[in-house]
């Protein structure tokens, strides 16, 4: 694959998923792949030990966020309001029957939203919204004719409604700070109200990275040169977030979109985004497999949490495997230590939730039922030694071994348990894997 100019411009690269020589698809190894048993398959859509798939509303965050992406199928059920002869009842009385019982708007193909956008296809449901593809009937000369519209749910609690309004504010801030559209965050076009639903008009992109992995890298991942291209663009997106003092808080392959040629990547779904600074301590922020250890332990968090999530995505892109497929937060910590060794005691002493996973002497306490079933668990608890991410990555025929070594080094620096010592975005952009120097 020949890399084009990326990062701070949108000139297309020669990344081609269908060609023979320039492809994101790996060749299968001629010898057994030593990473074949690592984690779970990337196309199993964030399912853990028990095959869960769950999400939460913005406030409270009483369970894990695992399917909050705008193209995912919503796995949750919002408490139902009453019904009368098929009509939805709210506290303020009878409402028009254009919403389903969970507050999702029931659109129709060909329907025109806001007097301007004709629905041409449906993308699916997320936790907070329904997303459709639409044609802009009033598109100007320089306006995109095809757009994506995120129709925010309108439920009785109004929490998803408020989340949608917050997301619109975040998207507008990011877009206003990127007038030339060079920072790899999905483009916000406009917003409007339609039948009590906030609607966000966004640029329309082809597919998400979960789908890319499933289609072109199932079980073995993508070529390293493709991963390198995507890495640089993701780091540029993180740089833009940091400049705007925004934490994404839910980076995962589902929330990263690519264009039709697979050469351009953009971060999307800012429904869980927060302003950087002092935020509520919660152990369920970020989708579990991509959740940084400081979140689980209850430490203050900053931009380092998004860097950890990006590292998980990069590993998954190259291997086709989820690095930390923990079924619970307790299981996640186990996997973190299994790979990177024990946590610094100084870090554990500061955690608001440390006592949920460690005893008073800071010994790890297993509560995950799947871990309890492992016969050797007690022995392993006493022998946590850092294996390093490199132990989970093998080379493939024709792979540049020097580039692979640099990729492993990049991941080792990202997966540092202490967020204060984790690789920063400026350091990532200057890493030899990205610069080639």
Short mmCIF file of C-alpha atoms in Angstrom, two decimals:
data_model
loop_
_atom_site.label_atom_id
_atom_site.label_comp_id
_atom_site.label_asym_id
_atom_site.label_seq_id
_atom_site.Cartn_x
_atom_site.Cartn_y
_atom_site.Cartn_z
CA UNK A 1 0.00 0.00 0.00
CA UNK A 2 1.32 3.43 -0.88
CA UNK A 3 0.55 6.06 1.67
CA UNK A 4 -0.81 9.37 0.49
CA UNK A 5 -0.67 12.69 2.26
CA UNK A 6 -2.67 12.34 5.43
CA UNK A 7 -3.32 14.00 8.73
CA UNK A 8 -3.70 17.67 7.98
CA UNK A 9 -5.22 17.44 4.54
CA UNK A 10 -7.76 15.44 2.64
CA UNK A 11 -5.79 14.58 -0.45
CA UNK A 12 -6.70 10.96 -1.15
CA UNK A 13 -4.12 8.29 -0.58
CA UNK A 14 -3.73 5.21 -2.71
CA UNK A 15 -5.20 3.00 -0.03
CA UNK A 16 -7.30 0.53 -1.99
CA UNK A 17 -9.09 -2.36 -0.37
CA UNK A 18 -9.72 -4.21 -3.62
CA UNK A 19 -6.39 -4.05 -5.42
CA UNK A 20 -3.72 -6.73 -5.44
CA UNK A 21 -0.69 -4.79 -4.28
CA UNK A 22 -2.22 -1.75 -2.63
CA UNK A 23 -4.56 -3.24 -0.09
CA UNK A 24 -5.46 -3.02 3.57
CA UNK A 25 -5.99 -6.77 3.70
CA UNK A 26 -3.26 -8.99 5.14
CA UNK A 27 -2.04 -12.22 3.65
CA UNK A 28 -2.49 -15.18 5.95
CA UNK A 29 0.74 -16.29 7.61
CA UNK A 30 2.49 -19.34 6.24
CA UNK A 31 3.22 -20.50 9.80
CA UNK A 32 0.86 -20.66 12.76
CA UNK A 33 -0.04 -17.23 14.09
CA UNK A 34 1.03 -17.09 17.72
CA UNK A 35 -1.60 -14.46 18.46
CA UNK A 36 -4.46 -16.63 17.28
CA UNK A 37 -5.88 -17.14 20.78
CA UNK A 38 -5.60 -13.54 21.90
CA UNK A 39 -8.83 -11.98 23.01
CA UNK A 40 -11.95 -12.40 20.95
CA UNK A 41 -12.63 -11.83 17.31
CA UNK A 42 -12.97 -8.18 16.41
CA UNK A 43 -16.25 -8.79 14.62
CA UNK A 44 -17.96 -10.08 17.76
CA UNK A 45 -19.08 -6.49 18.47
CA UNK A 46 -17.74 -5.90 21.96
CA UNK A 47 -19.08 -9.05 23.57
CA UNK A 48 -17.33 -10.13 26.75
CA UNK A 49 -17.01 -13.36 28.70
CA UNK A 50 -20.74 -13.65 29.04
CA UNK A 51 -21.60 -12.40 25.57
CA UNK A 52 -22.97 -9.10 26.83
CA UNK A 53 -23.71 -6.04 24.77
CA UNK A 54 -24.99 -3.11 26.77
CA UNK A 55 -25.17 0.68 26.98
CA UNK A 56 -26.20 3.51 29.27
CA UNK A 57 -27.92 6.87 29.11
CA UNK A 58 -25.77 9.98 29.64
CA UNK A 59 -26.76 10.75 33.21
CA UNK A 60 -26.08 8.34 36.03
CA UNK A 61 -24.15 5.91 33.84
CA UNK A 62 -25.45 3.01 35.89
CA UNK A 63 -24.16 0.37 33.47
CA UNK A 64 -21.51 0.12 30.80
CA UNK A 65 -21.49 2.02 27.51
CA UNK A 66 -20.98 -0.61 24.85
CA UNK A 67 -23.17 0.23 21.90
CA UNK A 68 -23.45 3.99 21.91
CA UNK A 69 -22.24 4.33 18.33
CA UNK A 70 -24.60 5.98 15.88
CA UNK A 71 -24.69 2.97 13.59
CA UNK A 72 -25.06 0.28 16.25
CA UNK A 73 -28.21 -1.51 17.26
CA UNK A 74 -29.45 -0.28 20.59
CA UNK A 75 -29.34 -3.10 23.17
CA UNK A 76 -31.19 -1.25 25.90
CA UNK A 77 -34.83 -0.76 26.65
CA UNK A 78 -35.92 2.54 28.11
CA UNK A 79 -38.72 2.20 30.67
CA UNK A 80 -42.01 2.28 28.80
CA UNK A 81 -44.64 4.91 29.23
CA UNK A 82 -48.31 3.99 29.10
CA UNK A 83 -50.23 3.30 25.92
CA UNK A 84 -53.83 3.97 24.99
CA UNK A 85 -55.24 2.36 21.85
CA UNK A 86 -51.78 2.25 20.31
CA UNK A 87 -51.08 5.91 21.10
CA UNK A 88 -48.11 6.89 23.26
CA UNK A 89 -48.97 8.62 26.54
CA UNK A 90 -46.78 11.20 28.22
CA UNK A 91 -47.32 13.12 31.42
CA UNK A 92 -48.58 16.08 29.47
CA UNK A 93 -51.22 13.98 27.71
CA UNK A 94 -51.73 12.33 24.34
CA UNK A 95 -49.02 12.90 21.75
CA UNK A 96 -48.98 12.33 18.04
CA UNK A 97 -48.04 8.77 17.17
CA UNK A 98 -44.75 9.50 15.38
CA UNK A 99 -42.51 7.97 18.08
CA UNK A 100 -42.21 4.37 19.17
CA UNK A 101 -42.63 3.42 22.83
CA UNK A 102 -38.92 3.98 23.50
CA UNK A 103 -38.84 7.51 22.11
CA UNK A 104 -37.26 6.74 18.75
CA UNK A 105 -38.70 8.64 15.80
CA UNK A 106 -40.54 6.37 13.34
CA UNK A 107 -39.32 7.75 10.03
CA UNK A 108 -40.43 6.78 6.54
CA UNK A 109 -38.33 6.55 3.38
CA UNK A 110 -39.02 9.58 1.24
CA UNK A 111 -40.07 11.68 4.22
CA UNK A 112 -38.71 15.23 4.16
CA UNK A 113 -37.28 16.42 7.48
CA UNK A 114 -37.28 20.11 8.26
CA UNK A 115 -38.56 20.93 4.79
CA UNK A 116 -35.14 20.15 3.35
CA UNK A 117 -33.78 16.64 3.89
CA UNK A 118 -35.43 13.69 2.10
CA UNK A 119 -34.71 10.36 3.80
CA UNK A 120 -33.16 7.87 1.36
CA UNK A 121 -32.01 5.09 3.71
CA UNK A 122 -31.71 4.11 7.34
CA UNK A 123 -28.36 3.54 9.03
CA UNK A 124 -29.76 2.11 12.27
CA UNK A 125 -30.40 2.89 15.93
CA UNK A 126 -27.99 3.97 18.60
CA UNK A 127 -28.61 4.40 22.31
CA UNK A 128 -29.51 8.04 21.90
CA UNK A 129 -30.78 8.26 18.34
CA UNK A 130 -31.91 6.95 14.99
CA UNK A 131 -29.58 7.75 12.09
CA UNK A 132 -30.71 8.09 8.50
CA UNK A 133 -29.16 8.96 5.18
CA UNK A 134 -30.79 11.87 3.42
CA UNK A 135 -30.59 14.05 0.32
CA UNK A 136 -30.30 17.79 0.87
CA UNK A 137 -32.97 19.28 -1.39
CA UNK A 138 -31.57 22.77 -0.89
CA UNK A 139 -27.86 22.00 -1.15
CA UNK A 140 -25.79 24.91 -2.41
CA UNK A 141 -22.96 24.71 -4.89
CA UNK A 142 -20.40 23.81 -2.22
CA UNK A 143 -22.73 21.83 0.03
CA UNK A 144 -22.79 18.02 0.18
CA UNK A 145 -25.93 16.61 -1.39
CA UNK A 146 -25.85 13.44 0.70
CA UNK A 147 -25.86 13.83 4.49
CA UNK A 148 -26.38 11.75 7.62
CA UNK A 149 -29.05 12.92 10.05
CA UNK A 150 -28.99 11.87 13.67
CA UNK A 151 -32.55 12.05 15.04
CA UNK A 152 -32.24 12.23 18.82
CA UNK A 153 -34.69 10.24 20.93
CA UNK A 154 -37.42 12.07 22.79
CA UNK A 155 -38.26 10.05 25.90
CA UNK A 156 -40.00 11.04 29.10
CA UNK A 157 -36.77 11.49 31.07
CA UNK A 158 -35.37 13.88 28.45
CA UNK A 159 -31.89 12.56 29.20
CA UNK A 160 -31.21 11.42 25.64
CA UNK A 161 -32.68 14.69 24.42
CA UNK A 162 -30.22 16.60 26.60
CA UNK A 163 -27.39 14.35 25.43
CA UNK A 164 -28.21 15.17 21.83
CA UNK A 165 -28.17 18.87 22.55
CA UNK A 166 -24.79 18.51 24.25
CA UNK A 167 -23.44 16.57 21.30
CA UNK A 168 -24.59 19.29 18.90
CA UNK A 169 -22.71 21.84 20.99
CA UNK A 170 -19.53 19.74 20.98
CA UNK A 171 -19.72 19.09 17.23
CA UNK A 172 -20.27 22.75 16.49
CA UNK A 173 -17.26 23.70 18.62
CA UNK A 174 -15.05 21.15 16.86
CA UNK A 175 -16.20 22.19 13.39
CA UNK A 176 -15.82 25.91 14.10
CA UNK A 177 -12.23 25.26 15.17
CA UNK A 178 -11.57 23.32 11.96
CA UNK A 179 -12.85 25.52 9.16
CA UNK A 180 -10.73 23.76 6.54
CA UNK A 181 -11.96 20.32 7.62
CA UNK A 182 -8.50 18.85 8.20
CA UNK A 183 -8.68 17.45 11.74
CA UNK A 184 -10.43 14.11 11.26
CA UNK A 185 -13.56 14.70 13.29
CA UNK A 186 -16.92 14.16 11.60
CA UNK A 187 -18.22 17.36 10.05
CA UNK A 188 -21.17 19.09 11.68
CA UNK A 189 -23.37 20.85 9.12
CA UNK A 190 -26.40 22.10 11.03
CA UNK A 191 -29.13 21.19 13.49
CA UNK A 192 -32.88 21.67 13.66
CA UNK A 193 -35.94 20.54 15.59
CA UNK A 194 -38.44 18.18 13.99
CA UNK A 195 -41.52 16.93 15.82
CA UNK A 196 -39.88 17.49 19.22
CA UNK A 197 -36.67 15.72 18.16
CA UNK A 198 -33.32 17.51 17.91
CA UNK A 199 -31.78 16.55 14.57
CA UNK A 200 -28.05 16.78 13.84
CA UNK A 201 -27.00 17.07 10.20
CA UNK A 202 -23.58 15.50 9.64
CA UNK A 203 -21.42 14.56 6.71
CA UNK A 204 -22.18 11.10 5.38
CA UNK A 205 -19.34 8.57 5.42
CA UNK A 206 -19.09 5.04 4.10
CA UNK A 207 -18.58 2.58 6.98
CA UNK A 208 -17.06 2.30 10.44
CA UNK A 209 -13.81 0.61 11.39
CA UNK A 210 -15.62 -2.31 13.00
CA UNK A 211 -17.08 -3.06 9.58
CA UNK A 212 -13.70 -2.53 7.90
CA UNK A 213 -12.06 -5.04 10.24
CA UNK A 214 -14.86 -7.53 9.71
CA UNK A 215 -14.77 -7.21 5.92
CA UNK A 216 -11.05 -6.93 5.25
CA UNK A 217 -9.25 -8.18 8.35
CA UNK A 218 -11.37 -10.75 10.11
CA UNK A 219 -9.27 -12.64 12.67
CA UNK A 220 -5.97 -11.41 11.19
CA UNK A 221 -6.37 -7.64 10.95
CA UNK A 222 -5.22 -5.10 8.38
CA UNK A 223 -1.84 -4.49 6.79
CA UNK A 224 0.52 -2.49 8.95
CA UNK A 225 0.83 0.30 6.39
CA UNK A 226 -2.95 0.77 6.55
CA UNK A 227 -2.80 0.81 10.36
CA UNK A 228 -0.07 3.43 10.16
CA UNK A 229 -2.21 5.65 7.92
CA UNK A 230 -5.19 5.36 10.24
CA UNK A 231 -2.98 5.90 13.31
CA UNK A 232 -1.74 9.27 12.13
CA UNK A 233 -5.25 10.44 11.35
CA UNK A 234 -6.53 9.29 14.75
CA UNK A 235 -3.73 11.09 16.55
CA UNK A 236 -4.54 14.24 14.62
CA UNK A 237 -8.15 13.89 15.77
CA UNK A 238 -6.96 13.55 19.38
CA UNK A 239 -4.79 16.63 18.93
CA UNK A 240 -7.84 18.57 17.77
CA UNK A 241 -9.86 17.37 20.78
CA UNK A 242 -7.10 18.45 23.14
CA UNK A 243 -6.89 21.88 21.51
CA UNK A 244 -10.64 22.23 22.05
CA UNK A 245 -10.47 20.85 25.63
CA UNK A 246 -12.83 17.98 24.81
CA UNK A 247 -12.70 14.35 25.96
CA UNK A 248 -14.44 11.96 23.57
CA UNK A 249 -14.98 9.27 26.25
CA UNK A 250 -16.14 6.53 23.88
CA UNK A 251 -13.51 5.89 21.21
CA UNK A 252 -13.86 2.44 19.66
CA UNK A 253 -13.90 1.07 16.08
CA UNK A 254 -17.68 1.55 15.89
CA UNK A 255 -17.22 5.30 16.42
CA UNK A 256 -14.59 5.81 13.75
CA UNK A 257 -15.83 6.26 10.18
CA UNK A 258 -14.03 5.98 6.84
CA UNK A 259 -14.86 7.25 3.38
CA UNK A 260 -15.63 5.11 0.33
CA UNK A 261 -12.00 4.69 -0.71
CA UNK A 262 -10.99 3.82 2.89
CA UNK A 263 -8.29 6.52 2.70
CA UNK A 264 -9.90 9.03 5.07
CA UNK A 265 -10.84 8.42 8.69
CA UNK A 266 -12.98 10.52 11.01
CA UNK A 267 -13.91 10.28 14.66
CA UNK A 268 -17.66 10.37 15.25
CA UNK A 269 -20.36 10.01 17.93
CA UNK A 270 -19.66 12.63 20.57
CA UNK A 271 -22.74 11.76 22.64
CA UNK A 272 -20.61 10.90 25.68
CA UNK A 273 -18.10 13.73 25.24
CA UNK A 274 -17.09 15.89 28.20
CA UNK A 275 -15.19 19.10 28.65
CA UNK A 276 -11.70 18.51 29.97
CA UNK A 277 -11.30 19.41 33.62
CA UNK A 278 -12.95 18.25 36.80
CA UNK A 279 -15.62 15.68 35.94
CA UNK A 280 -17.63 13.16 37.94
CA UNK A 281 -15.74 10.02 38.88
CA UNK A 282 -17.58 7.01 37.45
CA UNK A 283 -16.35 3.45 36.84
CA UNK A 284 -18.44 2.94 33.70
CA UNK A 285 -17.29 5.78 31.46
CA UNK A 286 -16.13 4.57 28.02
CA UNK A 287 -17.10 1.22 26.44
CA UNK A 288 -15.61 -1.46 28.65
CA UNK A 289 -13.09 -3.08 26.29
CA UNK A 290 -11.63 0.36 25.55
CA UNK A 291 -11.80 1.68 29.11
CA UNK A 292 -8.59 2.97 30.69
CA UNK A 293 -7.62 1.61 34.13
CA UNK A 294 -7.88 5.02 35.82
CA UNK A 295 -11.60 5.02 35.05
CA UNK A 296 -12.12 1.62 36.66
CA UNK A 297 -10.10 2.55 39.74
CA UNK A 298 -11.86 5.88 40.21
CA UNK A 299 -9.03 8.31 39.56
CA UNK A 300 -9.32 11.78 38.02
CA UNK A 301 -9.09 11.51 34.23
CA UNK A 302 -8.05 13.63 31.29
CA UNK A 303 -7.04 13.22 27.63
CA UNK A 304 -4.99 10.13 28.51
CA UNK A 305 -8.20 8.07 28.67
CA UNK A 306 -8.81 8.69 24.94
CA UNK A 307 -5.21 7.75 24.12
CA UNK A 308 -5.71 4.39 25.86
CA UNK A 309 -8.86 3.78 23.81
CA UNK A 310 -7.05 4.64 20.58
CA UNK A 311 -4.30 2.18 21.49
CA UNK A 312 -6.93 -0.56 21.89
CA UNK A 313 -8.31 0.33 18.46
CA UNK A 314 -4.87 0.21 16.81
CA UNK A 315 -4.14 -3.21 18.29
CA UNK A 316 -7.51 -4.41 17.04
CA UNK A 317 -6.91 -3.00 13.57
CA UNK A 318 -3.64 -4.90 13.20
CA UNK A 319 -4.60 -8.20 14.84
CA UNK A 320 -8.35 -8.42 14.27
CA UNK A 321 -8.62 -9.21 18.00
CA UNK A 322 -9.95 -7.26 20.97
CA UNK A 323 -7.04 -6.75 23.37
CA UNK A 324 -8.95 -6.55 26.67
CA UNK A 325 -12.23 -8.53 26.38
CA UNK A 326 -13.11 -8.32 30.07
CA UNK A 327 -16.58 -9.35 31.19
CA UNK A 328 -16.51 -6.98 34.18
CA UNK A 329 -14.37 -4.13 35.45
CA UNK A 330 -12.68 -6.63 37.74
CA UNK A 331 -11.91 -8.80 34.74
CA UNK A 332 -10.58 -5.78 32.88
CA UNK A 333 -8.10 -4.98 35.65
CA UNK A 334 -6.96 -8.59 35.62
CA UNK A 335 -6.26 -8.38 31.88
CA UNK A 336 -4.46 -5.05 32.31
CA UNK A 337 -2.15 -6.54 34.95
CA UNK A 338 -1.71 -9.77 33.03
CA UNK A 339 -0.29 -7.73 30.16
CA UNK A 340 1.44 -4.85 31.95
CA UNK A 341 2.23 -6.14 35.43
CA UNK A 342 0.99 -4.82 38.81
CA UNK A 343 -0.39 -1.33 39.29
CA UNK A 344 1.79 1.26 41.06
CA UNK A 345 0.69 1.31 44.71
CA UNK A 346 0.63 5.09 44.64
CA UNK A 347 -1.99 4.90 41.90
CA UNK A 348 -4.07 2.35 43.80
CA UNK A 349 -4.09 4.41 46.99
CA UNK A 350 -5.67 7.34 45.15
CA UNK A 351 -8.48 5.35 43.52
CA UNK A 352 -12.04 5.92 44.73
CA UNK A 353 -12.99 2.38 43.66
CA UNK A 354 -9.75 0.56 44.49
CA UNK A 355 -11.38 -1.21 47.46
CA UNK A 356 -13.79 -2.92 45.06
CA UNK A 357 -10.89 -4.81 43.48
CA UNK A 358 -8.02 -4.82 46.00
CA UNK A 359 -7.82 -5.64 49.71
CA UNK A 360 -6.36 -3.35 52.38
CA UNK A 361 -2.86 -4.63 51.55
CA UNK A 362 -3.49 -3.80 47.88
CA UNK A 363 -3.64 -7.43 46.81
CA UNK A 364 -5.97 -8.02 43.89
CA UNK A 365 -9.34 -9.48 44.89
CA UNK A 366 -11.04 -11.58 42.22
CA UNK A 367 -14.79 -11.00 41.93
CA UNK A 368 -15.23 -11.81 38.24
CA UNK A 369 -16.99 -15.18 38.11
CA UNK A 370 -15.18 -16.22 34.94
CA UNK A 371 -11.82 -15.60 36.59
CA UNK A 372 -12.88 -17.56 39.67
CA UNK A 373 -13.43 -20.59 37.46
CA UNK A 374 -9.77 -20.60 36.42
CA UNK A 375 -7.92 -23.21 38.47
CA UNK A 376 -4.62 -21.37 38.41
CA UNK A 377 -6.01 -17.96 39.29
CA UNK A 378 -4.56 -17.79 42.82
CA UNK A 379 -1.12 -18.78 41.60
CA UNK A 380 -1.27 -16.24 38.81
CA UNK A 381 -2.28 -13.49 41.22
CA UNK A 382 1.12 -13.74 42.88
CA UNK A 383 3.05 -13.68 39.61
CA UNK A 384 1.89 -10.70 37.61
CA UNK A 385 4.79 -9.78 35.36
CA UNK A 386 4.70 -7.46 32.39
CA UNK A 387 4.52 -9.46 29.19
CA UNK A 388 4.28 -6.43 26.97
CA UNK A 389 1.94 -5.85 24.05
CA UNK A 390 4.58 -7.19 21.68
CA UNK A 391 3.99 -10.69 23.04
CA UNK A 392 0.51 -10.56 21.52
CA UNK A 393 1.56 -9.40 18.06
CA UNK A 394 3.08 -11.61 15.37
CA UNK A 395 4.45 -10.74 11.96
CA UNK A 396 2.88 -11.68 8.66
CA UNK A 397 4.49 -12.58 5.32
CA UNK A 398 5.91 -9.52 3.62
CA UNK A 399 5.52 -7.29 6.68
CA UNK A 400 8.19 -4.66 7.30
CA UNK A 401 9.79 -5.95 10.52
CA UNK A 402 11.35 -2.59 11.36
CA UNK A 403 7.98 -0.89 11.02
CA UNK A 404 6.37 -3.64 13.09
CA UNK A 405 8.96 -3.14 15.84
CA UNK A 406 8.12 0.56 15.90
CA UNK A 407 4.41 -0.24 16.08
CA UNK A 408 4.98 -2.48 19.10
CA UNK A 409 7.00 0.27 20.77
CA UNK A 410 4.22 2.78 20.13
CA UNK A 411 1.66 0.51 21.78
CA UNK A 412 3.92 -0.19 24.76
CA UNK A 413 4.15 3.55 25.38
CA UNK A 414 0.38 3.96 25.05
CA UNK A 415 -0.48 1.08 27.37
CA UNK A 416 1.17 2.52 30.46
CA UNK A 417 -1.04 1.91 33.47
CA UNK A 418 -0.27 5.27 35.07
CA UNK A 419 -2.05 7.92 32.95
CA UNK A 420 0.49 10.56 34.00
CA UNK A 421 3.24 8.53 32.29
CA UNK A 422 1.22 7.49 29.25
CA UNK A 423 2.21 8.66 25.76
CA UNK A 424 0.77 12.08 24.93
CA UNK A 425 -0.72 12.95 21.56
CA UNK A 426 2.22 15.20 20.64
CA UNK A 427 4.61 12.38 21.50
CA UNK A 428 2.52 9.96 19.45
CA UNK A 429 2.63 12.20 16.38
CA UNK A 430 6.41 12.39 16.74
CA UNK A 431 6.88 8.64 17.21
CA UNK A 432 9.03 6.87 14.56
CA UNK A 433 6.11 4.62 13.61
CA UNK A 434 4.27 7.74 12.46
CA UNK A 435 7.13 9.88 11.17
CA UNK A 436 9.14 7.08 9.56
CA UNK A 437 12.32 8.59 10.96
#
